[in-house]
Amino acid sequence: MPNYKDLLNAERIPRHVAIIMDGNGRWAKERGMSRSLGHQQGVETVHKITEAASQLGIKYLTLYAFSTENWNRPTEEVEALMSLILTSLEESLYMKNNVRLRIIGDTARLPETVRKSIERCVDHTAKNTGLVQIIALSYSSKWEITNAVQQICRRVEKGELRPADVTEDDIEAALSTNFMPDPDLLIRTGGEQRLSNYLLWQCAYSEFYFCDTYWPDFDEEEFYKAIYDFQQRERRYGKTSEQVSKA
Ligand code: FPP
């Protein structure tokens, strides 16, 4: 594999990378291990990729750690994932890399210990000025969009807004992602090619990168390769190639 890091164009580093970290279960199964050990190994990759993203100057890294639908997994796996999240939010790593932690999702459903520990880490890292790492936890796009619609309906009910005046900006402001730009690049590891209820609105013009590597085996080199691939694409946002090259 070429050294993709050296091939990267420093002028075209994506501002926001979102990742669907898939394949932990299969990685573990192929090694005769429990699925939870696959998730545990996945946390090592989270640390590696966060550090690499931070060093490249990426501003936002959004990681899909637990979807609304994941609540339906076997109880022992849900419990293992919750305790893993509890133990893996290492504040020292965030501080060392100047990384700020933010969370999106229905955190009211999380066990209190997890919620408290997350709140502490979010507060302690709030002044960090480097990469913003966003963990999507108990998150799904349909949950988020439903919430946004409810908020807007309440504004209409109060007479603050007329239905015909609702804009894309109003919808964006009501989403839990209202503090971040849309992802430039979405990476999904583990071989599947779908969005799985992740950032549906926000990925309207994101570039997608799918790879077969299971998340625990995904490393810095593969990450640089995904970014290199992104840099070869022409983002037209509905315009023609000629219009884009003239701009
Ligand atoms: C998908 O793999 C992965 C998850 C549902 C969990 C991902 C969570 C982590 C890596 C821990 C995150 C922790 C922090 C602190 C961000 P899968 O279980 O669906 O794999 P499979 O498709 O092979 O079964």
Short mmCIF file of C-alpha atoms and ligand atoms in Angstrom, two decimals:
data_model
loop_
_atom_site.label_atom_id
_atom_site.label_comp_id
_atom_site.label_asym_id
_atom_site.label_seq_id
_atom_site.Cartn_x
_atom_site.Cartn_y
_atom_site.Cartn_z
CA MET A 1 0.00 0.00 0.00
CA PRO A 2 1.45 3.45 -0.88
CA ASN A 3 2.10 5.87 1.92
CA TYR A 4 -1.19 7.76 1.61
CA LYS A 5 -0.35 10.27 4.30
CA ASP A 6 2.45 11.68 2.13
CA LEU A 7 0.08 11.89 -0.86
CA LEU A 8 -2.49 14.01 0.98
CA ASN A 9 -3.19 17.55 -0.16
CA ALA A 10 -3.02 19.69 2.98
CA GLU A 11 -5.33 22.24 1.31
CA ARG A 12 -8.12 19.72 0.90
CA ILE A 13 -8.39 18.07 4.30
CA PRO A 14 -12.09 17.42 5.02
CA ARG A 15 -13.47 19.61 7.77
CA HIS A 16 -15.87 16.93 9.05
CA VAL A 17 -15.49 13.14 8.82
CA ALA A 18 -18.31 10.88 10.04
CA ILE A 19 -17.72 7.17 10.61
CA ILE A 20 -19.93 4.09 10.92
CA MET A 21 -17.66 1.79 12.91
CA ASP A 22 -18.94 -1.58 11.70
CA GLY A 23 -17.55 -5.10 11.97
CA ASN A 24 -16.64 -5.44 15.64
CA GLY A 25 -18.90 -8.49 16.09
CA ARG A 26 -17.59 -10.33 13.02
CA TRP A 27 -13.99 -9.49 13.94
CA ALA A 28 -14.54 -11.13 17.34
CA LYS A 29 -16.48 -14.12 15.99
CA GLU A 30 -13.73 -14.97 13.52
CA ARG A 31 -11.35 -15.17 16.47
CA GLY A 32 -13.70 -17.26 18.64
CA MET A 33 -14.16 -14.30 20.99
CA SER A 34 -17.29 -12.69 22.43
CA ARG A 35 -18.79 -9.77 20.48
CA SER A 36 -18.05 -7.52 23.44
CA LEU A 37 -14.34 -8.15 23.02
CA GLY A 38 -14.73 -6.94 19.44
CA HIS A 39 -16.22 -3.69 20.72
CA GLN A 40 -13.39 -3.43 23.26
CA GLN A 41 -10.85 -3.74 20.46
CA GLY A 42 -12.90 -1.17 18.54
CA VAL A 43 -12.21 1.38 21.27
CA GLU A 44 -8.47 1.11 20.49
CA THR A 45 -9.28 2.07 16.90
CA VAL A 46 -11.38 5.00 18.15
CA HIS A 47 -8.33 6.32 20.01
CA LYS A 48 -5.99 5.80 17.03
CA ILE A 49 -8.29 7.45 14.50
CA THR A 50 -9.14 10.35 16.80
CA GLU A 51 -5.44 11.09 17.22
CA ALA A 52 -4.78 10.78 13.47
CA ALA A 53 -7.76 13.03 12.63
CA SER A 54 -6.59 15.57 15.13
CA GLN A 55 -3.06 15.61 13.70
CA LEU A 56 -4.39 16.06 10.15
CA GLY A 57 -6.30 19.16 11.23
CA ILE A 58 -9.79 17.67 10.76
CA LYS A 59 -12.18 19.81 12.85
CA TYR A 60 -15.09 17.39 13.45
CA LEU A 61 -15.11 13.60 13.79
CA THR A 62 -18.53 12.02 14.36
CA LEU A 63 -18.59 8.38 15.46
CA TYR A 64 -21.68 6.16 15.43
CA ALA A 65 -21.23 4.25 18.70
CA PHE A 66 -24.78 3.13 19.51
CA SER A 67 -27.94 3.49 17.44
CA THR A 68 -31.53 3.69 18.65
CA GLU A 69 -31.98 0.23 17.11
CA ASN A 70 -28.97 -1.15 19.06
CA TRP A 71 -31.16 -1.09 22.21
CA ASN A 72 -32.76 -4.23 20.72
CA ARG A 73 -29.51 -6.22 20.90
CA PRO A 74 -29.14 -8.96 23.57
CA THR A 75 -29.09 -7.44 27.07
CA GLU A 76 -25.55 -8.62 27.81
CA GLU A 77 -24.20 -6.90 24.68
CA VAL A 78 -26.04 -3.65 25.49
CA GLU A 79 -24.69 -3.77 29.05
CA ALA A 80 -21.16 -4.51 27.82
CA LEU A 81 -21.32 -1.58 25.38
CA MET A 82 -22.59 0.76 28.11
CA SER A 83 -19.81 -0.19 30.50
CA LEU A 84 -17.28 0.09 27.70
CA ILE A 85 -18.42 3.63 26.98
CA LEU A 86 -18.20 4.36 30.69
CA THR A 87 -14.59 3.19 30.92
CA SER A 88 -13.27 4.40 27.59
CA LEU A 89 -13.94 8.12 27.83
CA GLU A 90 -10.42 8.78 29.05
CA GLU A 91 -10.21 12.45 29.89
CA SER A 92 -6.42 12.44 29.81
CA LEU A 93 -6.48 11.43 26.12
CA TYR A 94 -8.88 14.26 25.28
CA MET A 95 -6.75 16.77 27.18
CA LYS A 96 -3.47 15.51 25.70
CA ASN A 97 -4.81 15.96 22.16
CA ASN A 98 -6.81 19.16 22.88
CA VAL A 99 -9.98 17.29 21.78
CA ARG A 100 -13.45 18.43 22.76
CA LEU A 101 -16.12 15.78 23.34
CA ARG A 102 -19.75 16.29 22.35
CA ILE A 103 -22.63 13.83 22.27
CA ILE A 104 -25.66 13.56 20.00
CA GLY A 105 -28.57 11.22 20.68
CA ASP A 106 -31.32 10.39 23.11
CA THR A 107 -29.10 10.43 26.21
CA ALA A 108 -32.16 10.31 28.50
CA ARG A 109 -32.29 6.57 27.72
CA LEU A 110 -28.73 5.94 28.96
CA PRO A 111 -28.05 4.52 32.43
CA GLU A 112 -27.44 7.35 34.90
CA THR A 113 -23.81 6.37 35.55
CA VAL A 114 -23.04 6.57 31.84
CA ARG A 115 -24.91 9.87 31.45
CA LYS A 116 -23.08 11.44 34.40
CA SER A 117 -19.68 10.28 33.23
CA ILE A 118 -20.35 11.63 29.73
CA GLU A 119 -21.53 14.98 31.12
CA ARG A 120 -18.34 15.24 33.16
CA CYS A 121 -16.12 14.58 30.16
CA VAL A 122 -18.15 16.95 27.95
CA ASP A 123 -17.81 19.71 30.60
CA HIS A 124 -14.10 19.12 31.27
CA THR A 125 -13.21 19.24 27.58
CA ALA A 126 -15.51 22.15 26.68
CA LYS A 127 -12.65 24.64 26.38
CA ASN A 128 -10.44 22.44 24.20
CA THR A 129 -9.92 24.12 20.85
CA GLY A 130 -8.74 21.26 18.62
CA LEU A 131 -10.78 18.47 17.08
CA VAL A 132 -14.40 18.10 18.17
CA GLN A 133 -15.15 14.40 18.61
CA ILE A 134 -18.89 13.78 18.48
CA ILE A 135 -20.16 10.44 19.71
CA ALA A 136 -23.59 9.43 18.42
CA LEU A 137 -25.09 7.52 21.30
CA SER A 138 -28.64 6.20 21.37
CA TYR A 139 -28.89 8.13 18.12
CA SER A 140 -30.88 7.68 14.95
CA SER A 141 -31.69 10.17 12.23
CA LYS A 142 -35.39 9.34 12.32
CA TRP A 143 -35.46 10.03 16.08
CA GLU A 144 -33.62 13.32 15.51
CA ILE A 145 -35.81 14.47 12.60
CA THR A 146 -38.99 13.56 14.52
CA ASN A 147 -37.76 15.70 17.41
CA ALA A 148 -37.00 18.57 15.07
CA VAL A 149 -40.49 18.38 13.53
CA GLN A 150 -42.03 18.42 17.02
CA GLN A 151 -40.00 21.52 17.98
CA ILE A 152 -41.07 23.33 14.83
CA CYS A 153 -44.73 22.34 15.35
CA ARG A 154 -44.56 23.86 18.84
CA ARG A 155 -43.28 27.14 17.36
CA VAL A 156 -46.13 27.07 14.85
CA GLU A 157 -48.63 26.35 17.63
CA LYS A 158 -47.37 29.37 19.58
CA GLY A 159 -47.82 31.52 16.48
CA GLU A 160 -44.05 32.22 16.15
CA LEU A 161 -43.82 30.69 12.69
CA ARG A 162 -46.18 30.06 9.79
CA PRO A 163 -45.97 26.57 8.20
CA ALA A 164 -45.25 28.09 4.79
CA ASP A 165 -42.31 30.03 6.28
CA VAL A 166 -40.47 26.97 7.62
CA THR A 167 -37.04 26.94 5.98
CA GLU A 168 -34.18 24.46 5.72
CA ASP A 169 -32.34 26.66 8.23
CA ASP A 170 -35.21 26.24 10.73
CA ILE A 171 -34.97 22.47 10.36
CA GLU A 172 -31.18 22.53 10.69
CA ALA A 173 -31.43 24.64 13.83
CA ALA A 174 -33.77 22.08 15.39
CA LEU A 175 -31.43 19.13 14.74
CA SER A 176 -29.06 17.92 17.46
CA THR A 177 -26.20 18.51 15.03
CA ASN A 178 -26.90 22.26 14.77
CA PHE A 179 -23.41 23.12 16.08
CA MET A 180 -21.47 21.34 13.34
CA PRO A 181 -21.07 21.56 9.57
CA ASP A 182 -22.37 18.67 7.45
CA PRO A 183 -19.93 15.78 7.00
CA ASP A 184 -17.66 16.13 3.97
CA LEU A 185 -16.78 12.45 4.09
CA LEU A 186 -18.65 9.47 5.51
CA ILE A 187 -16.65 6.28 6.05
CA ARG A 188 -18.26 2.91 6.75
CA THR A 189 -16.03 -0.03 7.63
CA GLY A 190 -17.06 -3.70 7.70
CA GLY A 191 -18.25 -4.21 4.11
CA GLU A 192 -21.89 -3.08 4.30
CA GLN A 193 -22.98 -0.20 2.08
CA ARG A 194 -25.83 1.55 3.84
CA LEU A 195 -26.46 4.51 6.15
CA SER A 196 -28.28 2.64 8.95
CA ASN A 197 -30.31 5.66 10.10
CA TYR A 198 -27.18 7.83 10.50
CA LEU A 199 -27.07 11.56 9.67
CA LEU A 200 -29.60 11.20 6.82
CA TRP A 201 -30.28 14.93 6.50
CA GLN A 202 -26.67 15.94 7.08
CA CYS A 203 -25.21 13.55 4.48
CA ALA A 204 -27.21 15.02 1.59
CA TYR A 205 -23.94 16.00 -0.16
CA SER A 206 -21.33 13.98 1.72
CA GLU A 207 -18.90 11.76 -0.14
CA PHE A 208 -19.21 8.09 0.86
CA TYR A 209 -16.30 5.71 1.35
CA PHE A 210 -16.94 2.03 2.06
CA CYS A 211 -14.27 -0.51 2.92
CA ASP A 212 -14.33 -4.19 3.86
CA THR A 213 -11.94 -3.87 6.81
CA TYR A 214 -13.58 -4.56 10.15
CA TRP A 215 -13.42 -1.58 12.52
CA PRO A 216 -10.93 -3.19 14.97
CA ASP A 217 -8.50 -3.67 12.04
CA PHE A 218 -9.03 -0.19 10.58
CA ASP A 219 -5.89 1.85 11.13
CA GLU A 220 -4.27 5.19 10.36
CA GLU A 221 -3.09 4.02 6.91
CA GLU A 222 -6.63 3.05 5.88
CA PHE A 223 -7.90 6.34 7.24
CA TYR A 224 -5.37 8.30 5.16
CA LYS A 225 -6.37 6.18 2.14
CA ALA A 226 -10.04 7.15 2.63
CA ILE A 227 -9.07 10.81 2.81
CA TYR A 228 -6.87 10.49 -0.26
CA ASP A 229 -9.79 8.90 -2.11
CA PHE A 230 -12.03 11.77 -1.00
CA GLN A 231 -9.51 14.29 -2.31
CA GLN A 232 -9.70 12.77 -5.81
CA ARG A 233 -13.44 13.43 -6.04
CA GLU A 234 -15.11 16.43 -7.62
CA ARG A 235 -17.88 17.81 -5.41
CA ARG A 236 -20.43 19.39 -7.71
CA TYR A 237 -23.41 19.99 -5.43
CA GLY A 238 -25.75 19.64 -8.40
CA LYS A 239 -23.73 21.93 -10.66
CA THR A 240 -21.84 20.94 -13.81
CA SER A 241 -18.16 20.10 -13.84
CA GLU A 242 -17.47 23.22 -15.93
CA GLN A 243 -19.21 25.46 -13.40
CA VAL A 244 -17.22 23.91 -10.56
CA SER A 245 -13.84 24.28 -12.26
CA LYS A 246 -14.53 27.94 -13.08
CA ALA A 247 -15.43 28.82 -9.47
C1 FPP B 1 -20.96 -2.05 15.02
O1 FPP B 1 -20.37 -3.32 14.91
C2 FPP B 1 -20.43 -1.38 16.19
C3 FPP B 1 -21.18 -1.01 17.27
C4 FPP B 1 -22.63 -1.24 17.35
C5 FPP B 1 -20.56 -0.40 18.45
C6 FPP B 1 -19.38 0.47 18.19
C7 FPP B 1 -18.86 0.95 19.47
C8 FPP B 1 -17.57 1.10 19.80
C9 FPP B 1 -16.46 0.81 18.86
C10 FPP B 1 -17.22 1.62 21.15
C11 FPP B 1 -17.28 3.09 21.06
C12 FPP B 1 -16.71 3.74 22.21
C13 FPP B 1 -16.42 5.06 22.22
C14 FPP B 1 -15.83 5.64 23.41
C15 FPP B 1 -16.70 5.94 21.06
P1 FPP B 1 -21.29 -4.61 14.95
O2 FPP B 1 -21.40 -5.06 16.36
O3 FPP B 1 -22.61 -4.35 14.29
O4 FPP B 1 -20.44 -5.60 14.12
P2 FPP B 1 -20.98 -6.78 13.17
O5 FPP B 1 -21.71 -6.11 12.02
O6 FPP B 1 -19.71 -7.44 12.72
O7 FPP B 1 -21.85 -7.67 13.99
#
